[in-house]
Amino acid sequence: MIPHPTGTVTFLFTDIEGSTRLWEQHPDAMQAVLARHDAILRRTIAGRQGYVFKTVGDAFHAAFARARDAVAAALALQRALAAEAWPSEVGTIRVRAALHTGTAELRNGDYFGPALNRVARLLAAGHGGQTLLTLATQELVRDALPEHASLVDLGRHRLKDLSRPEHIYQLAAFGLPAQFPPLRTLDARLTNLPPQSTLLVGREREVAAVLELLRRPGVRLVTLTGPGGTGKTRLSLQVAADLLDEYDDGVWFVELASVGDPDMVVPAIAGALNLKDSSDQRLVDTLKAHLRDLRTLLVLDNFEQVVGVAPVLVDLLRAAPRITILVTSREVLRVAGEHDYPVPPLELPDARRRQTAAELSGYGAVALFVQRAKAARPDFEMTDRNGATIAEICARLDGLPLAIELAAARSRVLTPQAMLERLASRLDALTGRARDLPGRQQTMRGAIAWSYDLLDEEEQRLFWRLGAFVGGWTLDAAEEVCAEGLPLDTLNGLELLLDKSLIRHADAGTPRFSMLGVIREFAAEKLAQSGEAEAIRDRHLGYVMTLTRRAGSEVDGAREAEWRARVREERDNVRAAVGWALASDKMETVVQIASDVWPYWEMFGWQDEVHAWMVRATSAELPPASRAAALRLQGLATSDPAERKMCWEAALVLYREMNDLEGIRRCLNNLGLLARNAGDYATADALLQETLHMAQAAGGVLLVLPLANLALNALFRSDFAAAEAYLDQHQTVAQAAGSAPHLAENKRLRGYVALRQGQNPLARRLLQDALGMARAEDDAPLVARCRVHLGYLALREGSLAEAHARLADGLRGFHEVGAGEGVQLALRGLAALAATRRLAERAARLFAAAEALRERLGIVLPPVERSEYEEYVAAVRAGTSDRGFATAWAEGRAMSLDQAVTLALE
């Protein structure tokens, strides 16, 4: 018997990559595979003087007195696993391993302490077949590695839930894989800062000054102010990047250039944080709850157009005492606690002094010009002869970065002297035209106008027409919106504008173009002055309508994933088109676009936007058909049960007046589900029976939805015979229609009926079949639901590792699509698992979080689930003190949705 190592211990943690998927696909084969895997690991670890102190499913936790023995064991087990002949249907078993050396407390054969957390986080960062070491272990073994083994330095990384970066090494050896994907560390997770293609030039002092300001005690709101083109955004990004290691919960960038409506600022911030709206709380309250205990830096860019909503930032700072906000704006916010930092122009040479090229290159403005000129013309050089001219160009542009970039881009065709002559006359012509604007902004307009005036008439028309787009456009889109009546070939025109740095090109995927925000504003102004603004914006609206109509037709189709990505990419154009339609009082068009994009907006968690559109639409005069559709969408987009009921009842009245059978069926079905969620099964039955009666008159596949809902309604009341009868009818209709998704749902419901009746083997077979069918159809919500049911089944059978894997995967799936009802179901399952493991306080928090979510969604626990739930809660209550239970329960109810999901997945 190998003794338990004590004192300084090297821990080896392992698990099988993709084990959940393998269990789902090959449950029988995996039992034998896991047995062989366990035997190999136990034999290998024991053969190197290691002690296995815990196994959880396929995960092994072992301890070694000597680090070199742990490394030798890790290498040996990777080689043994790679050499093993695994069943062909399963394929090679890939195990990831992690080693860390530290002190830990030994209690009852188990270890406790920070070292265990660190090695667990390190393991989570790796990939199958990869063995990772911390610096502590590397220091002990670097001179005593096994033969033909070496260590690869992977650099410093931040591990999940740990603020201290870890220097990570990879164990490499002959005959084992050496190349793996990037580590799954916080370096790739807790920020969305966009990558920058060029270095920040000439801003060293400004970066240092803003960093010093943000690090002062009590400074929590800093505004970088200045006119367009000053480089506020680029400066904020560099500052944010330098602060990544100082904010444990991340640095998040929120682009507000496309958000003209102050009401959309909070949704934009929530979107950047991947915070989905799935409760009846106001979104701002959900955001406050999410941020309350986080140490986070928010970077809000282009705030000037929504400056009236600045008091909301103060509210966020009060509600979340550990967050900091960095804002870029063309004007001061003028709110309490704000620290204004005016971003100065780049440093300019003293025109009174004659300086060499080497001396001039030390000034930020000149250095930026030279860098961008070289990019446009690789052989460009600043010399003592042209240095003074370049310095004067920079001075004429007031050291504004964007103006300098636009000028430098012309180095391809103009010498510095020719550029200065053109620039001088153009700036003089524009000076003083807008007396209400700051001088630098007048100069910025001059710089852009100079580039614009270098275009011929056809290029100018294309340029201003492109100002209708927000967030970029494709070649096809430009041709559809801009080409009419324009002799210039659109592709050639885009290339010309690209060469002159007035537009930008995205490198990846479908060719896509965009403008810097300030240039797009200039183009939009020119469009407004052109006399064709209404026609172009109408064409842009028509383009968006065509796009969204096509996207709507692809929902549930073979190309849904492709269109999902396309709709996400075009979000800002959809917003702009809807904004134009709202301003033009084209409310029917707004309703049509919202109807088409709703399935995608719901997937992305953008329900709030559709809700705002529909509130506007329903407040206007609309034909009955559009009003009914708008009310139905408003009900779908809100999570307030009362508002849903009001909207759907009003829509139902209109649909009945129009004798719109499809609309009537939809509203009856929605109202039936709302009544079922509220526990009013009699009303739900009546509404769903009416839906079924109407569907029977129409015949065909329309019958499947009411039959499935009636079956579930009966199941929730524990009327299993009625549920089976409805499912028999449901299966007959689905088979006649050849509908694979509905057949998968039938299997899932039958499996759930069997599960609730205690018929475990039948339930497993039906649910595994349903899971396979759902995966084949790429039906993410159904996949998540099957996994959660299988998790409950595994929990009932005592297979706790399988239960955790399936419930966690199901929770992730539901959370990703914003399915609140499914989230609470998965949370309850993971709470029950914690209760089974006698983790009473954790279980109480999760049960309470699920309860709070149910209340927000208007969901009453169905009778078929209530007794089991009450037994678990009673066991949790008995497993802790009254005070401990009450505290944990209150903490769980106070959690935001994201906090509850994070706790459940830990």
Coordinates of N, CA and C in Angstrom, one line a residue, residues 172-311:
A172 N 6.4 17.1 -23.6 CA 6.5 16.6 -25.0 C 7.5 15.4 -24.9
A173 N 7.2 14.4 -25.8 CA 8.0 13.2 -25.9 C 7.8 12.5 -27.3
F174 N 8.8 11.8 -27.6 CA 8.8 11.1 -28.9 C 7.6 10.2 -29.0
G175 N 6.9 10.2 -30.1 CA 5.8 9.3 -30.4 C 4.5 9.8 -29.9
L176 N 4.4 11.0 -29.2 CA 3.2 11.5 -28.7 C 2.8 12.8 -29.4
P177 N 1.5 13.2 -29.5 CA 1.2 14.4 -30.2 C 1.9 15.6 -29.6
A178 N 2.2 16.6 -30.5 CA 2.9 17.8 -30.0 C 2.2 19.1 -30.2
Q179 N 1.2 19.1 -31.2 CA 0.5 20.3 -31.6 C -0.9 20.2 -31.0
F180 N -1.4 21.2 -30.3 CA -2.7 21.3 -29.8 C -3.3 22.7 -30.0
P181 N -4.6 22.8 -29.9 CA -5.3 24.1 -30.0 C -4.8 25.0 -28.9
P182 N -5.1 26.3 -28.9 CA -4.7 27.2 -27.8 C -5.4 26.8 -26.5
L183 N -4.7 27.0 -25.4 CA -5.2 26.7 -24.1 C -6.5 27.4 -23.8
R184 N -7.4 26.7 -23.1 CA -8.7 27.3 -22.7 C -8.5 28.1 -21.4
T185 N -7.9 29.3 -21.5 CA -7.6 30.1 -20.4 C -8.3 31.4 -20.5
L186 N -8.3 32.2 -19.4 CA -9.0 33.4 -19.4 C -8.5 34.4 -20.4
D187 N -7.3 34.2 -20.9 CA -6.7 35.1 -21.9 C -7.6 35.1 -23.1
A188 N -8.4 34.1 -23.4 CA -9.3 34.0 -24.5 C -10.8 34.2 -24.1
R189 N -11.0 34.4 -22.8 CA -12.4 34.3 -22.4 C -12.9 35.6 -21.8
L190 N -12.2 36.2 -21.0 CA -12.7 37.3 -20.2 C -12.4 38.7 -20.8
T191 N -12.5 38.8 -22.1 CA -12.4 40.1 -22.8 C -12.9 39.9 -24.2
N192 N -13.4 41.0 -24.7 CA -13.9 41.0 -26.1 C -13.2 42.1 -26.9
L193 N -12.0 42.6 -26.3 CA -11.3 43.6 -27.0 C -11.0 43.2 -28.4
P194 N -11.3 44.0 -29.4 CA -11.0 43.7 -30.8 C -9.5 43.8 -31.1
P195 N -9.0 42.8 -31.8 CA -7.6 42.9 -32.2 C -7.3 44.1 -33.1
Q196 N -6.1 44.6 -33.0 CA -5.7 45.8 -33.8 C -4.6 45.4 -34.7
S197 N -4.7 45.9 -36.0 CA -3.8 45.4 -37.0 C -2.5 46.3 -37.0
T198 N -2.5 47.4 -36.3 CA -1.3 48.3 -36.3 C -1.0 48.7 -34.9
L199 N 0.3 49.1 -34.7 CA 0.7 49.5 -33.4 C 0.2 50.9 -33.1
L200 N 0.0 51.2 -31.8 CA -0.4 52.5 -31.4 C 0.9 53.4 -31.4
V201 N 0.8 54.5 -32.2 CA 2.0 55.3 -32.4 C 1.8 56.7 -31.7
G202 N 2.8 57.1 -30.9 CA 2.9 58.4 -30.4 C 1.9 58.7 -29.2
R203 N 1.5 57.6 -28.5 CA 0.5 57.8 -27.4 C 1.1 57.3 -26.1
E204 N 2.4 57.2 -25.9 CA 2.9 56.6 -24.7 C 2.6 57.5 -23.5
R205 N 2.7 58.8 -23.6 CA 2.4 59.6 -22.4 C 0.9 59.6 -22.1
E206 N 0.0 59.6 -23.1 CA -1.4 59.5 -22.9 C -1.8 58.2 -22.2
V207 N -1.3 57.1 -22.7 CA -1.6 55.8 -22.1 C -1.2 55.8 -20.7
A208 N 0.0 56.3 -20.4 CA 0.5 56.3 -19.0 C -0.4 57.2 -18.1
A209 N -0.8 58.4 -18.7 CA -1.7 59.3 -17.9 C -3.0 58.7 -17.6
V210 N -3.7 58.1 -18.5 CA -5.0 57.5 -18.3 C -4.9 56.3 -17.3
L211 N -3.8 55.5 -17.5 CA -3.6 54.4 -16.6 C -3.5 54.9 -15.1
E212 N -2.7 55.9 -15.0 CA -2.5 56.5 -13.6 C -3.8 57.0 -13.1
L213 N -4.6 57.7 -13.9 CA -5.9 58.2 -13.5 C -6.8 57.1 -13.0
L214 N -6.9 56.0 -13.8 CA -7.8 54.9 -13.5 C -7.4 54.1 -12.2
R215 N -6.1 54.2 -11.9 CA -5.6 53.4 -10.8 C -5.7 54.3 -9.5
R216 N -6.1 55.5 -9.6 CA -6.2 56.3 -8.4 C -7.4 55.8 -7.5
P217 N -7.2 55.8 -6.2 CA -8.3 55.4 -5.3 C -9.6 56.3 -5.6
G218 N -10.7 55.6 -5.7 CA -11.9 56.4 -5.8 C -12.3 56.8 -7.2
V219 N -11.4 56.6 -8.2 CA -11.7 57.0 -9.6 C -12.3 55.8 -10.3
R220 N -13.6 55.9 -10.7 CA -14.3 54.8 -11.3 C -15.0 55.1 -12.6
L221 N -15.0 56.4 -12.9 CA -15.6 56.8 -14.2 C -14.7 57.8 -14.9
V222 N -14.1 57.4 -16.0 CA -13.2 58.3 -16.7 C -13.7 58.5 -18.2
T223 N -13.8 59.7 -18.6 CA -14.3 60.0 -20.0 C -13.1 60.5 -20.8
L224 N -12.8 59.9 -21.9 CA -11.9 60.4 -22.9 C -12.7 61.2 -23.9
T225 N -12.4 62.5 -23.9 CA -13.2 63.4 -24.7 C -12.3 64.0 -25.8
G226 N -13.0 64.5 -26.8 CA -12.3 65.1 -28.0 C -13.1 64.9 -29.2
P227 N -12.8 65.7 -30.3 CA -13.6 65.6 -31.5 C -13.3 64.3 -32.3
G228 N -14.1 64.0 -33.2 CA -14.0 62.8 -34.0 C -12.6 62.8 -34.7
G229 N -12.0 61.6 -34.7 CA -10.7 61.5 -35.3 C -9.5 61.7 -34.4
T230 N -9.8 62.0 -33.1 CA -8.7 62.3 -32.2 C -7.9 61.0 -31.8
G231 N -8.5 59.9 -32.0 CA -7.9 58.6 -31.6 C -8.4 58.1 -30.2
K232 N -9.6 58.6 -29.8 CA -10.1 58.2 -28.5 C -10.3 56.7 -28.4
T233 N -10.9 56.1 -29.4 CA -11.2 54.7 -29.4 C -9.9 53.9 -29.3
R234 N -8.9 54.2 -30.1 CA -7.6 53.4 -30.1 C -6.9 53.6 -28.8
L235 N -6.9 54.8 -28.2 CA -6.3 55.0 -26.9 C -7.0 54.1 -25.9
S236 N -8.4 54.1 -25.9 CA -9.1 53.4 -24.9 C -8.8 51.9 -25.0
L237 N -8.7 51.4 -26.2 CA -8.4 50.0 -26.4 C -7.0 49.6 -25.8
Q238 N -6.0 50.5 -26.0 CA -4.7 50.2 -25.5 C -4.7 50.2 -24.0
V239 N -5.4 51.2 -23.4 CA -5.4 51.3 -22.0 C -6.1 50.1 -21.4
A240 N -7.2 49.7 -22.1 CA -8.0 48.5 -21.6 C -7.1 47.2 -21.7
A241 N -6.3 47.1 -22.8 CA -5.4 45.9 -22.9 C -4.4 45.9 -21.8
D242 N -3.9 47.1 -21.4 CA -2.9 47.1 -20.4 C -3.5 46.8 -19.0
L243 N -4.8 46.9 -18.9 CA -5.4 46.6 -17.6 C -6.0 45.3 -17.4
L244 N -5.8 44.4 -18.4 CA -6.5 43.1 -18.4 C -6.2 42.3 -17.1
D245 N -4.9 42.3 -16.7 CA -4.6 41.5 -15.5 C -5.1 42.1 -14.2
E246 N -5.6 43.3 -14.2 CA -6.0 44.0 -13.0 C -7.5 43.9 -12.7
Y247 N -8.3 43.2 -13.7 CA -9.7 43.1 -13.5 C -10.1 41.6 -13.6
D248 N -10.3 41.0 -12.4 CA -10.5 39.5 -12.3 C -11.7 39.0 -13.2
D249 N -12.7 39.9 -13.4 CA -13.9 39.4 -14.1 C -14.0 40.0 -15.5
G250 N -12.8 40.5 -16.0 CA -12.8 40.8 -17.4 C -12.8 42.3 -17.7
V251 N -12.5 42.6 -19.0 CA -12.5 43.9 -19.6 C -13.4 43.8 -20.8
W252 N -14.4 44.6 -20.9 CA -15.5 44.4 -22.0 C -15.7 45.7 -22.7
F253 N -15.6 45.5 -24.1 CA -15.7 46.7 -25.0 C -17.2 46.7 -25.5
V254 N -17.8 47.9 -25.4 CA -19.2 48.0 -25.9 C -19.2 49.1 -27.0
E255 N -19.4 48.7 -28.2 CA -19.4 49.7 -29.4 C -20.8 50.3 -29.5
L256 N -20.9 51.6 -29.3 CA -22.2 52.3 -29.4 C -22.4 53.1 -30.6
A257 N -21.5 53.0 -31.6 CA -21.6 53.8 -32.8 C -22.9 53.6 -33.5
S258 N -23.4 52.3 -33.5 CA -24.7 52.0 -34.2 C -25.9 52.2 -33.4
V259 N -25.7 52.6 -32.1 CA -26.8 52.7 -31.2 C -27.2 54.2 -31.0
G260 N -28.2 54.6 -31.8 CA -28.6 56.0 -31.8 C -29.7 56.2 -30.8
D261 N -30.4 55.1 -30.3 CA -31.5 55.2 -29.4 C -31.0 55.0 -28.0
P262 N -31.2 56.0 -27.1 CA -30.7 55.9 -25.7 C -31.2 54.7 -25.0
D263 N -32.4 54.2 -25.4 CA -33.0 53.0 -24.7 C -32.3 51.8 -25.1
M264 N -31.4 51.8 -26.1 CA -30.7 50.6 -26.5 C -29.3 50.5 -25.9
V265 N -28.9 51.5 -25.1 CA -27.6 51.5 -24.5 C -27.5 50.3 -23.5
V266 N -28.4 50.1 -22.6 CA -28.4 49.0 -21.6 C -28.4 47.7 -22.4
P267 N -29.3 47.4 -23.4 CA -29.2 46.2 -24.1 C -27.8 46.0 -24.8
A268 N -27.2 47.1 -25.2 CA -25.9 46.9 -25.9 C -24.8 46.5 -24.9
I269 N -24.9 47.1 -23.6 CA -23.9 46.6 -22.6 C -24.2 45.2 -22.2
A270 N -25.4 44.8 -22.0 CA -25.8 43.5 -21.7 C -25.4 42.5 -22.8
G271 N -25.5 42.9 -24.0 CA -25.1 42.0 -25.1 C -23.6 41.8 -25.1
A272 N -22.8 42.8 -24.9 CA -21.3 42.7 -24.8 C -20.9 41.7 -23.7
L273 N -21.7 41.7 -22.6 CA -21.4 40.8 -21.5 C -22.1 39.4 -21.7
N274 N -22.7 39.2 -22.9 CA -23.4 37.9 -23.1 C -24.5 37.6 -22.1
L275 N -25.1 38.7 -21.6 CA -26.2 38.6 -20.6 C -27.5 38.6 -21.3
K276 N -28.2 37.4 -21.3 CA -29.5 37.3 -22.0 C -30.7 37.7 -21.1
D277 N -31.7 38.3 -21.7 CA -32.9 38.7 -21.0 C -33.9 37.6 -21.0
S278 N -34.0 36.9 -19.8 CA -34.9 35.8 -19.7 C -35.7 35.9 -18.4
S279 N -35.9 37.1 -17.9 CA -36.7 37.3 -16.8 C -37.6 38.5 -17.0
D280 N -38.5 38.7 -16.0 CA -39.4 39.9 -16.1 C -38.8 41.1 -15.4
Q281 N -37.6 41.0 -15.0 CA -36.9 42.2 -14.5 C -36.7 43.2 -15.6
R282 N -36.6 44.5 -15.3 CA -36.1 45.4 -16.2 C -34.7 45.0 -16.5
L283 N -34.3 45.2 -17.8 CA -32.9 44.8 -18.2 C -31.9 45.5 -17.4
V284 N -32.1 46.8 -17.0 CA -31.1 47.5 -16.3 C -30.9 46.9 -14.9
D285 N -32.0 46.4 -14.3 CA -31.9 45.7 -13.0 C -31.2 44.4 -13.1
T286 N -31.4 43.7 -14.2 CA -30.7 42.4 -14.4 C -29.2 42.7 -14.6
L287 N -28.9 43.8 -15.3 CA -27.5 44.2 -15.5 C -26.8 44.5 -14.2
K288 N -27.5 45.3 -13.3 CA -27.0 45.6 -12.0 C -26.7 44.4 -11.2
A289 N -27.7 43.5 -11.2 CA -27.5 42.2 -10.4 C -26.3 41.4 -10.9
H290 N -26.1 41.4 -12.2 CA -25.0 40.7 -12.8 C -23.7 41.3 -12.4
L291 N -23.6 42.6 -12.4 CA -22.3 43.3 -12.1 C -22.1 43.5 -10.7
R292 N -23.0 43.2 -9.8 CA -23.0 43.6 -8.4 C -21.6 43.2 -7.7
D293 N -21.2 42.0 -7.9 CA -20.0 41.5 -7.2 C -18.8 41.3 -8.1
L294 N -18.9 41.9 -9.3 CA -17.8 41.7 -10.2 C -16.8 42.8 -10.2
R295 N -15.5 42.4 -10.4 CA -14.5 43.4 -10.6 C -14.2 43.5 -12.1
T296 N -14.8 44.5 -12.8 CA -14.9 44.5 -14.3 C -14.6 45.9 -14.7
L297 N -14.0 46.0 -15.9 CA -13.8 47.3 -16.6 C -14.7 47.3 -17.8
L298 N -15.6 48.3 -17.9 CA -16.4 48.4 -19.1 C -15.9 49.6 -19.9
V299 N -15.7 49.4 -21.2 CA -15.2 50.4 -22.1 C -16.4 50.8 -23.1
L300 N -17.0 51.9 -22.9 CA -18.1 52.3 -23.7 C -17.7 53.3 -24.8
D301 N -17.7 52.9 -26.0 CA -17.2 53.7 -27.1 C -18.2 54.5 -27.9
N302 N -17.9 55.7 -28.3 CA -18.8 56.6 -29.1 C -20.1 56.9 -28.3
F303 N -20.0 57.5 -27.1 CA -21.1 57.7 -26.2 C -21.8 59.0 -26.5
E304 N -21.2 59.9 -27.4 CA -21.7 61.2 -27.6 C -23.2 61.2 -28.1
Q305 N -23.6 60.2 -28.9 CA -24.9 60.3 -29.4 C -26.0 59.8 -28.5
V306 N -25.6 59.3 -27.3 CA -26.6 58.8 -26.3 C -26.2 59.4 -25.0
V307 N -25.6 60.6 -25.0 CA -25.1 61.2 -23.7 C -26.2 61.4 -22.7
G308 N -27.5 61.5 -23.2 CA -28.6 61.8 -22.2 C -28.8 60.6 -21.3
V309 N -28.3 59.4 -21.6 CA -28.5 58.3 -20.7 C -27.3 58.1 -19.7
A310 N -26.4 59.1 -19.6 CA -25.3 59.0 -18.7 C -25.6 58.7 -17.3
P311 N -26.8 59.3 -16.8 CA -27.1 58.9 -15.4 C -27.2 57.4 -15.1

